[in-house]
């Protein structure tokens, strides 16, 4: 009996202790709920009096210590920046006067052909030496010799052989001194160059215009086409500048044989895509290469 009474008293004590803990928890929860309710009530009361306007942001002014002389914009850096590219003056190609005093060369070489250009520095010469044939530009050393190609003329080339100008004639031609040519004044030369540049601009815009300055008329023998006779067009400047002479017979253009009646049609079709014309012409029974830059 005593043991049962003690157990009952122990359980009663534990129950009373649980009730006290629950009351404390209830009090804490009640305080928290009251605080939340008070905060919500305060928001509801003060909400109508709060302004919705937003104060615009203003940057804080800072005072520069830079002097007024340094505050101005320095345009020199912009000017030196070449924002729109750097102007480059076009170089005017000055033709060297034909070398007059150049004796016949003793070099054992054969001048097979020449290609003259409106730009003398682009003229070429085909020279054979010891059975080997090669094409040379201005300033290049002829293989097997110490001579450099100095100048290309219609019927000959001038070589610089150890500082001495010498003449190599086209194969089959006898050596003759070149005919003296009247030297144009500086103003005349400049006027010719300006006119030539205008013609080039016109041809660049429309390649077919080249045939307005170089006329071509068909030449036949026994109803067979042998070539096209060339003559100056509306202005002889281009015709003369490339080294053509009235009466030259064109037999090839860019490697196409003009004896073929269909050749000119092919040339006209591809003319807009070409950047140059290389004419093979016959003059006094000798072939010449004429180069026209488009």
Short mmCIF file of C-alpha atoms in Angstrom, two decimals:
data_model
loop_
_atom_site.label_atom_id
_atom_site.label_comp_id
_atom_site.label_asym_id
_atom_site.label_seq_id
_atom_site.Cartn_x
_atom_site.Cartn_y
_atom_site.Cartn_z
CA UNK A 1 0.00 0.00 0.00
CA UNK A 2 2.75 2.39 0.92
CA UNK A 3 4.46 1.70 -2.39
CA UNK A 4 1.30 2.50 -4.42
CA UNK A 5 0.74 5.76 -2.52
CA UNK A 6 4.27 6.92 -3.27
CA UNK A 7 3.82 6.22 -6.98
CA UNK A 8 0.59 8.16 -7.07
CA UNK A 9 2.19 11.15 -5.36
CA UNK A 10 5.09 11.08 -7.85
CA UNK A 11 2.76 11.11 -10.87
CA UNK A 12 0.75 13.95 -9.35
CA UNK A 13 3.92 16.00 -8.94
CA UNK A 14 4.95 15.45 -12.54
CA UNK A 15 1.49 16.49 -13.78
CA UNK A 16 1.62 19.70 -11.76
CA UNK A 17 5.09 20.48 -13.18
CA UNK A 18 3.86 19.92 -16.79
CA UNK A 19 0.96 22.28 -16.20
CA UNK A 20 3.36 25.00 -15.00
CA UNK A 21 5.55 24.61 -18.10
CA UNK A 22 2.53 24.83 -20.42
CA UNK A 23 1.37 28.00 -18.66
CA UNK A 24 4.80 29.59 -19.18
CA UNK A 25 4.83 28.66 -22.86
CA UNK A 26 1.33 30.02 -23.29
CA UNK A 27 2.42 33.30 -21.70
CA UNK A 28 5.42 33.62 -24.06
CA UNK A 29 3.30 32.86 -27.13
CA UNK A 30 0.71 35.38 -25.98
CA UNK A 31 3.36 38.11 -25.59
CA UNK A 32 4.74 37.43 -29.09
CA UNK A 33 1.27 37.52 -30.64
CA UNK A 34 0.47 40.78 -28.86
CA UNK A 35 3.71 42.37 -30.15
CA UNK A 36 2.97 41.33 -33.74
CA UNK A 37 -0.59 42.60 -33.48
CA UNK A 38 0.63 45.94 -32.13
CA UNK A 39 3.13 46.33 -35.02
CA UNK A 40 0.49 45.54 -37.66
CA UNK A 41 -1.96 47.94 -36.03
CA UNK A 42 0.65 50.70 -36.06
CA UNK A 43 1.31 50.18 -39.79
CA UNK A 44 -2.39 50.41 -40.57
CA UNK A 45 -2.76 53.64 -38.56
CA UNK A 46 0.29 55.49 -40.03
CA UNK A 47 0.06 54.26 -43.67
CA UNK A 48 -2.26 57.08 -44.89
CA UNK A 49 0.17 59.73 -43.66
CA UNK A 50 3.28 58.37 -45.45
CA UNK A 51 4.24 60.27 -48.68
CA UNK A 52 4.71 58.24 -51.88
CA UNK A 53 6.98 60.83 -53.49
CA UNK A 54 10.56 59.84 -54.27
CA UNK A 55 13.30 62.37 -53.85
CA UNK A 56 15.32 62.52 -57.09
CA UNK A 57 19.00 61.71 -56.81
CA UNK A 58 21.35 64.59 -57.37
CA UNK A 59 25.02 64.04 -58.01
CA UNK A 60 27.34 65.64 -55.54
CA UNK A 61 29.31 68.44 -57.11
CA UNK A 62 33.05 68.01 -56.84
CA UNK A 63 35.50 70.82 -57.20
CA UNK A 64 38.37 70.14 -59.59
CA UNK A 65 41.73 71.45 -58.61
CA UNK A 66 42.85 71.45 -62.25
CA UNK A 67 43.83 74.85 -63.54
CA UNK A 68 41.73 76.50 -66.24
CA UNK A 69 44.53 76.12 -68.76
CA UNK A 70 44.46 72.32 -68.39
CA UNK A 71 40.66 72.11 -68.33
CA UNK A 72 40.38 72.92 -72.05
CA UNK A 73 40.18 70.02 -74.50
CA UNK A 74 43.47 69.19 -76.21
CA UNK A 75 42.56 68.59 -79.87
CA UNK A 76 46.07 67.64 -80.90
CA UNK A 77 45.61 64.04 -79.79
CA UNK A 78 42.45 63.78 -81.90
CA UNK A 79 44.16 65.33 -84.90
CA UNK A 80 47.11 62.98 -84.57
CA UNK A 81 44.78 60.03 -84.18
CA UNK A 82 44.03 59.93 -87.94
CA UNK A 83 40.39 59.05 -87.28
CA UNK A 84 39.55 59.24 -90.97
CA UNK A 85 42.78 57.75 -92.28
CA UNK A 86 46.02 59.39 -93.20
CA UNK A 87 46.23 61.44 -96.35
CA UNK A 88 48.81 60.16 -98.76
CA UNK A 89 49.72 62.17 -101.78
CA UNK A 90 49.70 60.14 -104.98
CA UNK A 91 53.13 59.86 -106.46
CA UNK A 92 53.37 61.04 -110.02
CA UNK A 93 55.36 58.62 -112.13
CA UNK A 94 58.05 60.60 -113.89
CA UNK A 95 59.24 58.95 -117.08
CA UNK A 96 62.98 58.79 -117.49
CA UNK A 97 64.20 60.45 -120.68
CA UNK A 98 65.36 57.94 -123.25
CA UNK A 99 69.03 57.15 -122.90
CA UNK A 100 70.79 58.47 -126.00
CA UNK A 101 74.44 57.70 -125.30
CA UNK A 102 74.46 53.91 -124.93
CA UNK A 103 76.70 51.97 -127.31
CA UNK A 104 75.90 48.47 -128.46
CA UNK A 105 76.48 45.96 -125.69
CA UNK A 106 79.03 43.18 -126.05
CA UNK A 107 77.03 40.97 -123.68
CA UNK A 108 76.24 37.58 -125.18
CA UNK A 109 72.50 37.91 -124.53
CA UNK A 110 69.45 37.99 -126.80
CA UNK A 111 66.53 40.38 -126.31
CA UNK A 112 63.54 38.19 -127.19
CA UNK A 113 60.77 40.67 -126.41
CA UNK A 114 59.77 43.77 -124.47
CA UNK A 115 56.64 44.78 -122.56
CA UNK A 116 56.27 48.53 -122.23
CA UNK A 117 53.85 50.02 -119.71
CA UNK A 118 52.24 53.38 -119.00
CA UNK A 119 54.28 53.15 -115.80
CA UNK A 120 57.90 52.80 -117.01
CA UNK A 121 58.90 51.11 -113.77
CA UNK A 122 56.58 48.21 -114.62
CA UNK A 123 58.04 47.60 -118.08
CA UNK A 124 59.56 44.17 -118.66
CA UNK A 125 62.11 42.55 -120.92
CA UNK A 126 62.41 38.93 -122.02
CA UNK A 127 66.11 38.10 -122.31
CA UNK A 128 67.81 34.83 -123.19
CA UNK A 129 71.31 33.97 -121.99
CA UNK A 130 73.11 30.67 -122.63
CA UNK A 131 69.91 29.04 -123.75
CA UNK A 132 67.92 30.12 -120.68
CA UNK A 133 65.11 32.63 -121.17
CA UNK A 134 63.73 34.78 -118.34
CA UNK A 135 61.66 37.90 -117.78
CA UNK A 136 63.30 40.84 -116.01
CA UNK A 137 61.96 43.98 -114.40
CA UNK A 138 63.67 47.32 -113.98
CA UNK A 139 66.69 47.05 -111.68
CA UNK A 140 66.98 43.26 -111.85
CA UNK A 141 70.31 41.61 -112.64
CA UNK A 142 70.42 39.59 -115.84
CA UNK A 143 71.32 36.02 -114.96
CA UNK A 144 74.90 35.09 -115.81
CA UNK A 145 76.03 38.73 -116.00
CA UNK A 146 76.64 41.72 -113.74
CA UNK A 147 74.38 43.95 -115.81
CA UNK A 148 71.08 45.35 -114.54
CA UNK A 149 68.06 46.22 -116.64
CA UNK A 150 67.89 50.02 -116.60
CA UNK A 151 65.32 51.03 -119.23
CA UNK A 152 62.90 49.40 -121.66
CA UNK A 153 62.23 51.04 -125.02
CA UNK A 154 60.16 49.90 -127.97
CA UNK A 155 62.97 48.27 -129.92
CA UNK A 156 65.72 47.91 -127.32
CA UNK A 157 66.67 47.84 -123.68
CA UNK A 158 69.34 49.79 -121.84
CA UNK A 159 71.40 47.86 -119.33
CA UNK A 160 73.68 49.16 -116.62
CA UNK A 161 76.86 47.13 -117.05
CA UNK A 162 79.14 48.03 -114.13
CA UNK A 163 78.10 51.69 -114.29
CA UNK A 164 78.15 51.93 -118.09
CA UNK A 165 74.94 52.24 -120.11
CA UNK A 166 74.77 49.78 -123.00
CA UNK A 167 72.14 48.93 -125.61
CA UNK A 168 70.72 45.50 -126.38
CA UNK A 169 68.56 45.53 -129.52
CA UNK A 170 65.57 43.32 -130.15
CA UNK A 171 66.51 40.09 -131.86
CA UNK A 172 66.75 40.64 -135.61
CA UNK A 173 67.16 44.43 -135.46
CA UNK A 174 70.38 46.27 -136.23
CA UNK A 175 71.78 48.75 -133.76
CA UNK A 176 70.90 52.37 -134.44
CA UNK A 177 71.03 55.40 -132.22
CA UNK A 178 67.59 56.36 -130.90
CA UNK A 179 65.99 59.38 -132.49
CA UNK A 180 66.33 62.45 -130.26
CA UNK A 181 63.04 63.46 -128.74
CA UNK A 182 62.14 67.00 -127.84
CA UNK A 183 61.99 67.30 -124.09
CA UNK A 184 58.69 68.74 -122.90
CA UNK A 185 58.64 71.50 -120.33
CA UNK A 186 57.64 70.72 -116.75
CA UNK A 187 54.22 72.36 -117.21
CA UNK A 188 53.57 70.41 -120.42
CA UNK A 189 54.62 67.16 -118.77
CA UNK A 190 52.35 67.87 -115.81
CA UNK A 191 49.44 68.68 -118.13
CA UNK A 192 49.97 65.42 -120.02
CA UNK A 193 50.13 63.46 -116.77
CA UNK A 194 46.90 65.07 -115.52
CA UNK A 195 45.13 64.28 -118.78
CA UNK A 196 46.41 60.71 -118.69
CA UNK A 197 45.14 60.30 -115.13
CA UNK A 198 41.68 61.56 -116.19
CA UNK A 199 41.62 58.98 -118.98
CA UNK A 200 42.61 56.24 -116.54
CA UNK A 201 39.82 57.26 -114.15
CA UNK A 202 37.34 57.11 -117.03
CA UNK A 203 38.55 53.63 -117.99
CA UNK A 204 38.37 52.42 -114.37
CA UNK A 205 34.70 53.41 -114.25
CA UNK A 206 33.95 51.77 -117.60
CA UNK A 207 36.64 49.45 -118.95
CA UNK A 208 35.20 49.49 -122.47
CA UNK A 209 36.22 53.14 -122.75
CA UNK A 210 39.76 51.97 -123.48
CA UNK A 211 38.65 51.35 -127.07
CA UNK A 212 37.63 55.01 -127.35
CA UNK A 213 41.33 55.85 -127.04
CA UNK A 214 42.76 52.87 -128.92
CA UNK A 215 40.86 52.30 -132.17
CA UNK A 216 40.90 48.87 -133.79
CA UNK A 217 40.04 48.06 -137.39
CA UNK A 218 40.04 44.51 -138.73
CA UNK A 219 42.70 43.56 -141.24
CA UNK A 220 42.11 40.66 -143.65
CA UNK A 221 44.19 38.87 -146.23
CA UNK A 222 42.30 36.62 -148.64
CA UNK A 223 39.25 36.86 -146.35
CA UNK A 224 41.32 35.60 -143.41
CA UNK A 225 41.71 37.82 -140.35
CA UNK A 226 45.36 38.62 -139.68
CA UNK A 227 44.82 41.10 -136.85
CA UNK A 228 43.55 44.59 -136.03
CA UNK A 229 45.21 47.81 -137.12
CA UNK A 230 45.57 50.25 -134.22
CA UNK A 231 45.20 54.02 -134.32
CA UNK A 232 44.73 56.81 -131.76
CA UNK A 233 41.18 57.51 -130.60
CA UNK A 234 39.61 60.74 -129.38
CA UNK A 235 42.79 61.64 -127.50
CA UNK A 236 46.23 60.31 -128.47
CA UNK A 237 47.72 60.71 -124.96
CA UNK A 238 47.07 57.12 -123.84
CA UNK A 239 47.99 55.69 -127.25
CA UNK A 240 51.37 57.40 -127.17
CA UNK A 241 51.99 56.83 -123.46
CA UNK A 242 51.84 53.03 -123.74
CA UNK A 243 54.21 53.05 -126.71
CA UNK A 244 51.80 52.31 -129.55
CA UNK A 245 52.31 53.75 -133.01
CA UNK A 246 49.71 54.30 -135.74
CA UNK A 247 49.66 51.30 -138.07
CA UNK A 248 50.60 48.71 -135.45
CA UNK A 249 48.81 45.41 -136.06
CA UNK A 250 47.48 43.74 -132.91
CA UNK A 251 47.68 39.95 -133.24
CA UNK A 252 46.95 38.94 -129.62
CA UNK A 253 45.24 40.39 -126.56
CA UNK A 254 45.92 38.70 -123.22
CA UNK A 255 47.07 35.60 -125.05
CA UNK A 256 43.95 35.28 -127.23
CA UNK A 257 44.72 34.94 -130.94
CA UNK A 258 42.90 37.73 -132.78
CA UNK A 259 42.96 35.68 -135.97
CA UNK A 260 40.06 33.81 -134.39
CA UNK A 261 36.87 35.73 -135.17
CA UNK A 262 35.40 34.80 -131.77
CA UNK A 263 38.36 36.20 -129.80
CA UNK A 264 37.12 39.80 -129.63
CA UNK A 265 33.73 38.62 -128.38
CA UNK A 266 35.40 36.76 -125.51
CA UNK A 267 37.50 39.80 -124.66
CA UNK A 268 34.46 42.08 -124.50
CA UNK A 269 32.62 39.62 -122.24
CA UNK A 270 35.44 39.51 -119.69
CA UNK A 271 36.53 43.13 -120.09
CA UNK A 272 34.85 44.37 -116.91
CA UNK A 273 36.83 41.81 -114.86
CA UNK A 274 40.24 42.59 -116.37
CA UNK A 275 42.85 44.76 -114.70
CA UNK A 276 45.26 44.92 -117.63
CA UNK A 277 45.55 44.40 -121.35
CA UNK A 278 48.66 42.87 -122.88
CA UNK A 279 48.77 43.43 -126.61
CA UNK A 280 51.08 41.66 -129.02
CA UNK A 281 51.55 43.92 -132.01
CA UNK A 282 53.54 43.67 -135.22
CA UNK A 283 55.53 46.68 -136.36
CA UNK A 284 57.79 46.53 -139.38
CA UNK A 285 57.69 42.74 -139.21
CA UNK A 286 58.77 42.65 -135.55
CA UNK A 287 56.56 41.61 -132.60
CA UNK A 288 56.20 43.95 -129.62
CA UNK A 289 54.44 43.53 -126.30
CA UNK A 290 52.37 46.50 -125.10
CA UNK A 291 50.99 46.61 -121.57
CA UNK A 292 47.95 48.78 -120.72
CA UNK A 293 46.96 49.05 -117.07
CA UNK A 294 43.18 49.34 -116.64
#
